GROMACS .gro file of C-alpha atoms in nm:
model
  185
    1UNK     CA    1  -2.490  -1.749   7.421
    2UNK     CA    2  -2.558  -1.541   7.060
    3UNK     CA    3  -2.274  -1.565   6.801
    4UNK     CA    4  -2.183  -1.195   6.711
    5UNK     CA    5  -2.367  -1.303   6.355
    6UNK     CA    6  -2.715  -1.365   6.582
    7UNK     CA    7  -2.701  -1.008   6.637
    8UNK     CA    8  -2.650  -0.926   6.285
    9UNK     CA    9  -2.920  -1.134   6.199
   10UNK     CA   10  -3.149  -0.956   6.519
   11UNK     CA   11  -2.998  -0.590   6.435
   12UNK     CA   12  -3.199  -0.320   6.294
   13UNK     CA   13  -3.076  -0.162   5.953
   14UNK     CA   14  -2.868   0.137   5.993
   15UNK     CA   15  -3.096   0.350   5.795
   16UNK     CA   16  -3.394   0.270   6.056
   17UNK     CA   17  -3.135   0.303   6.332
   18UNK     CA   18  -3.037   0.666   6.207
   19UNK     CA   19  -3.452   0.754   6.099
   20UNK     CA   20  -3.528   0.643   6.497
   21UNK     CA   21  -3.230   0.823   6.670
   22UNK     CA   22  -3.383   0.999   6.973
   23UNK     CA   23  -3.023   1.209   7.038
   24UNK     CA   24  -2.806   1.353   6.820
   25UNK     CA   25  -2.974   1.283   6.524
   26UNK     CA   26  -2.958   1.604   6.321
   27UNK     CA   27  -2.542   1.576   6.397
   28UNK     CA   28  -2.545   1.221   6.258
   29UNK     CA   29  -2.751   1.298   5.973
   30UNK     CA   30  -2.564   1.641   5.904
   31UNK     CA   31  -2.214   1.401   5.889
   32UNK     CA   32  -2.415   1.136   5.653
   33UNK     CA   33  -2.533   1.393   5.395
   34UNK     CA   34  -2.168   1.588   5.372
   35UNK     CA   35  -1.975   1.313   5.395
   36UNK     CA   36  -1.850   1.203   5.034
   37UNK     CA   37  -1.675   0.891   4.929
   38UNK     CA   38  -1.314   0.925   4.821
   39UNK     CA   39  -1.309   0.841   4.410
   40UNK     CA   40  -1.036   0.560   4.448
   41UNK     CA   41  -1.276   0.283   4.401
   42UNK     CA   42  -1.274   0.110   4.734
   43UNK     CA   43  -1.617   0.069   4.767
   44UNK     CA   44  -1.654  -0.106   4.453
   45UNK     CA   45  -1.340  -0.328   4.540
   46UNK     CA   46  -1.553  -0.448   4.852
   47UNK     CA   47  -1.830  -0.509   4.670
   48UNK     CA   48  -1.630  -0.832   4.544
   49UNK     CA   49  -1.609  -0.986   4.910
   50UNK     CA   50  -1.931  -0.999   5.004
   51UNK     CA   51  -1.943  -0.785   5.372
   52UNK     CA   52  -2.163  -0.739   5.619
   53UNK     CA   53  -2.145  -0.513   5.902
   54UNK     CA   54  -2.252  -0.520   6.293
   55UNK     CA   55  -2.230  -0.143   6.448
   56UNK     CA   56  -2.217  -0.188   6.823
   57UNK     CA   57  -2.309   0.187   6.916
   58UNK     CA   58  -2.616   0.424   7.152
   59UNK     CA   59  -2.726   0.733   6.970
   60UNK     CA   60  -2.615   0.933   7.268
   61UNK     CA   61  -2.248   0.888   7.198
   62UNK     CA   62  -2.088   1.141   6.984
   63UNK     CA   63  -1.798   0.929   6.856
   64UNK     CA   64  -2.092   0.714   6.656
   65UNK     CA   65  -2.245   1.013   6.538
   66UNK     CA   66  -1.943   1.121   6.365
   67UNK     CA   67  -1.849   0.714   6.241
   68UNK     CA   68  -2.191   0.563   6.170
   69UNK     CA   69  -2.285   0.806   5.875
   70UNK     CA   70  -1.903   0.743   5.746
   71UNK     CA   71  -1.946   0.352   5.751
   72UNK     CA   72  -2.315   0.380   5.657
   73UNK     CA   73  -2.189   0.570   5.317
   74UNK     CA   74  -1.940   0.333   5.254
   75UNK     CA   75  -2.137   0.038   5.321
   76UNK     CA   76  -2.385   0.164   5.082
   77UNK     CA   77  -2.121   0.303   4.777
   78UNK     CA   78  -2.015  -0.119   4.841
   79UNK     CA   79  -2.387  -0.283   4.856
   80UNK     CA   80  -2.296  -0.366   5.222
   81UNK     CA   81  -2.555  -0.461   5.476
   82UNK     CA   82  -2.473  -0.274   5.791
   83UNK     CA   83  -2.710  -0.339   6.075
   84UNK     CA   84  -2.703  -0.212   6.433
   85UNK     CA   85  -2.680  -0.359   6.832
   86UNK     CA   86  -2.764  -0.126   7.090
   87UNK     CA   87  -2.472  -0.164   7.358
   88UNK     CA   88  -2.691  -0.088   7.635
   89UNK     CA   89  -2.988  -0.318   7.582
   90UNK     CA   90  -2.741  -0.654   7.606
   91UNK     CA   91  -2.403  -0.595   7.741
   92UNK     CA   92  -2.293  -0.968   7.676
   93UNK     CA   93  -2.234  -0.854   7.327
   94UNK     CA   94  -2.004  -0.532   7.369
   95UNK     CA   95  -1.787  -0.719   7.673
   96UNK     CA   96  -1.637  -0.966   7.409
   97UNK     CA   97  -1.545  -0.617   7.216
   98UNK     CA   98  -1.389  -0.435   7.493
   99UNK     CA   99  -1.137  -0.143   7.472
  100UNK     CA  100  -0.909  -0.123   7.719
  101UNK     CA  101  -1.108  -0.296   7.937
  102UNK     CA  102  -1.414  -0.051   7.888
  103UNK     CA  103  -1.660  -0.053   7.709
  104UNK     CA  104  -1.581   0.219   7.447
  105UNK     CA  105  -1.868   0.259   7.116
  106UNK     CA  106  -1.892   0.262   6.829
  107UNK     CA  107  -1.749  -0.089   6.742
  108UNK     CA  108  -1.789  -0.235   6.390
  109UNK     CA  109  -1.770  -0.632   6.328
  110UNK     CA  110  -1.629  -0.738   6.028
  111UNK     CA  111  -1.797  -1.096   5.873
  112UNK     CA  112  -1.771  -1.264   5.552
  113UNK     CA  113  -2.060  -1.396   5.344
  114UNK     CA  114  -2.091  -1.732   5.589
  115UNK     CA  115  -2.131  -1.516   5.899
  116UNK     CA  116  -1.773  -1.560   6.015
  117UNK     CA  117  -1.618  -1.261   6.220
  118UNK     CA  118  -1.288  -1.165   6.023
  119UNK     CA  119  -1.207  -0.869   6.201
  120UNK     CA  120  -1.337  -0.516   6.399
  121UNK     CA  121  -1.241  -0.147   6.355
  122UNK     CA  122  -1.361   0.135   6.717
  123UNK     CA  123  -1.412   0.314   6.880
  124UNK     CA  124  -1.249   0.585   6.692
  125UNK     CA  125  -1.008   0.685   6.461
  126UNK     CA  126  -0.618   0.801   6.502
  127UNK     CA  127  -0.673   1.154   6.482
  128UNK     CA  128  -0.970   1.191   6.683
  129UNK     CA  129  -0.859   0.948   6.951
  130UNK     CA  130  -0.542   1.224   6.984
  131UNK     CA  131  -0.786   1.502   7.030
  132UNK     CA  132  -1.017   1.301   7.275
  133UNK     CA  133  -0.678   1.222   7.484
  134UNK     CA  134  -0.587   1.595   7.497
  135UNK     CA  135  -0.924   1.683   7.594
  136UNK     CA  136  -0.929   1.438   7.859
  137UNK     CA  137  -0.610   1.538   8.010
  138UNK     CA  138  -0.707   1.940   8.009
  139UNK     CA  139  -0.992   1.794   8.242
  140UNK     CA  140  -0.941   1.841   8.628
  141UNK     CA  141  -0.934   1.560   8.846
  142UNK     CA  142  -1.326   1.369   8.858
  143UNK     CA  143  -1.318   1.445   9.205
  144UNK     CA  144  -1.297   1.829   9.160
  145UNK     CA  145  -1.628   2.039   9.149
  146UNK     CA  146  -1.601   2.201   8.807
  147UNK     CA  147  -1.507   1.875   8.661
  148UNK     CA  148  -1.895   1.774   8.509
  149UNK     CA  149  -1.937   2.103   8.367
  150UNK     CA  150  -1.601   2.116   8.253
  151UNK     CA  151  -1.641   1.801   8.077
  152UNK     CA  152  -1.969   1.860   7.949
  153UNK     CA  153  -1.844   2.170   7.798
  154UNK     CA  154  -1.540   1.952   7.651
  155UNK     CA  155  -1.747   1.706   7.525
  156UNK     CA  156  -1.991   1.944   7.312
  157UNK     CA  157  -1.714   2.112   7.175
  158UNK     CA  158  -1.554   1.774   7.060
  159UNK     CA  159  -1.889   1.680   6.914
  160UNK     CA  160  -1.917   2.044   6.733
  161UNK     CA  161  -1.565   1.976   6.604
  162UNK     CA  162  -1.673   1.607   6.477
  163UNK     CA  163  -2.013   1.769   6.310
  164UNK     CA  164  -1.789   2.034   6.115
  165UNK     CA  165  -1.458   1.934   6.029
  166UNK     CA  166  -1.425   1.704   5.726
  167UNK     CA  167  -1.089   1.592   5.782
  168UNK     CA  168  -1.217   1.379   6.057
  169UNK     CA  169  -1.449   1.206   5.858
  170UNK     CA  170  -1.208   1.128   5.607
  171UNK     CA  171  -0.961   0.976   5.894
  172UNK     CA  172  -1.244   0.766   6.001
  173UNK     CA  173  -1.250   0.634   5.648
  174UNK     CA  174  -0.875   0.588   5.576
  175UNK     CA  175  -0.870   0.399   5.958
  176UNK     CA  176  -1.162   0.141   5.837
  177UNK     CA  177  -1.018   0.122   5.485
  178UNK     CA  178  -0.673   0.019   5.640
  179UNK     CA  179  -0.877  -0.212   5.908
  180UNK     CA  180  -1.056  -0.386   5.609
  181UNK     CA  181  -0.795  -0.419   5.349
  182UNK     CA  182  -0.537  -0.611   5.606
  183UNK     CA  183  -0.816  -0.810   5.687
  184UNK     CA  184  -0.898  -0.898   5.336
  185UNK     CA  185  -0.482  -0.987   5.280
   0.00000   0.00000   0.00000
């Protein structure tokens, strides 16, 4: 069995992840280049613990294309090496990272310098995870007939929302930021 590091080691950078996205990709890309880093210094404070990061994520889902460009800026304001495991292409990896019991993307892995796993932030931060639950709950029942267009409809107005509004971003960031620093305690 592969050590979550193994698949750091095996990942693709998250620049060549984001250049080969097949779905998505202008959203993702859209998020990366508006996205700014907050000017309290964070990112040079990490740059002092020597990182790495593992992105468990599929360019289909539209929670990663709102958090991969937000941990992508970071990682690079810090000199952090984020690389990336498709969930899909080797489920072994993701089911040691489940939410909930599912298996819920993006998921970032936290290692020090040696490799070791410290600690993991996903699939999503506070504020979005409240609007994905009241989205979810306006849906009818899965066994009703409107529900896939419904939810299709719910879902690409929750991705609009995550391409647009800023405030998101900057939960995403204040989430990881509170992830990493009580890891680093």
């Amino acid at each position: 069995m592969k050590t979550e590091q193994q698949y750091f080691e095996e990942g693709k950078s998250i620049q060549t992840y984001m250049d080969e996205m097949s779905m998505l990709k202008e959203e993702s890309f859209a998020v990366y280049e508006q996205f700014q880093l907050p000017a309290a210094g964070f990112a040079e404070e990490l740059k002092k613990h020597q990182l790495h990061f593992l992105t468990i994520t599929e360019d289909w889902c539209g929670d990663a294309m709102m958090i991969n460009p937000v941990i992508r800026k970071l990682a690079e304001g810090a000199d952090i090496e984020v690389r990336v495991a498709l969930r899909d292409a080797d489920t072994d990896l993701i089911d040691r990272h489940l939410t909930n019991g599912g298996r819920a993307i993006p998921m970032i892995l936290i290692f020090d310098n040696q490799g070791q796993l410290l600690g993991k932030w996903g699939p999503r931060a506070p504020k979005a995870q409240q609007i994905v639950d009241e989205v979810r709950a306006a849906l009818p029942p899965k066994d009703d007939s409107s529900f896939a267009e419904k939810q299709k409809g719910a879902f690409g107005s929750l991705r609009k929302r995550y391409t647009e509004e800023s405030a998101l971003w900057s939960d995403v960031y204040d989430s990881f930021k509170d992830t990493i620093l009580a890891i680093l305690k």
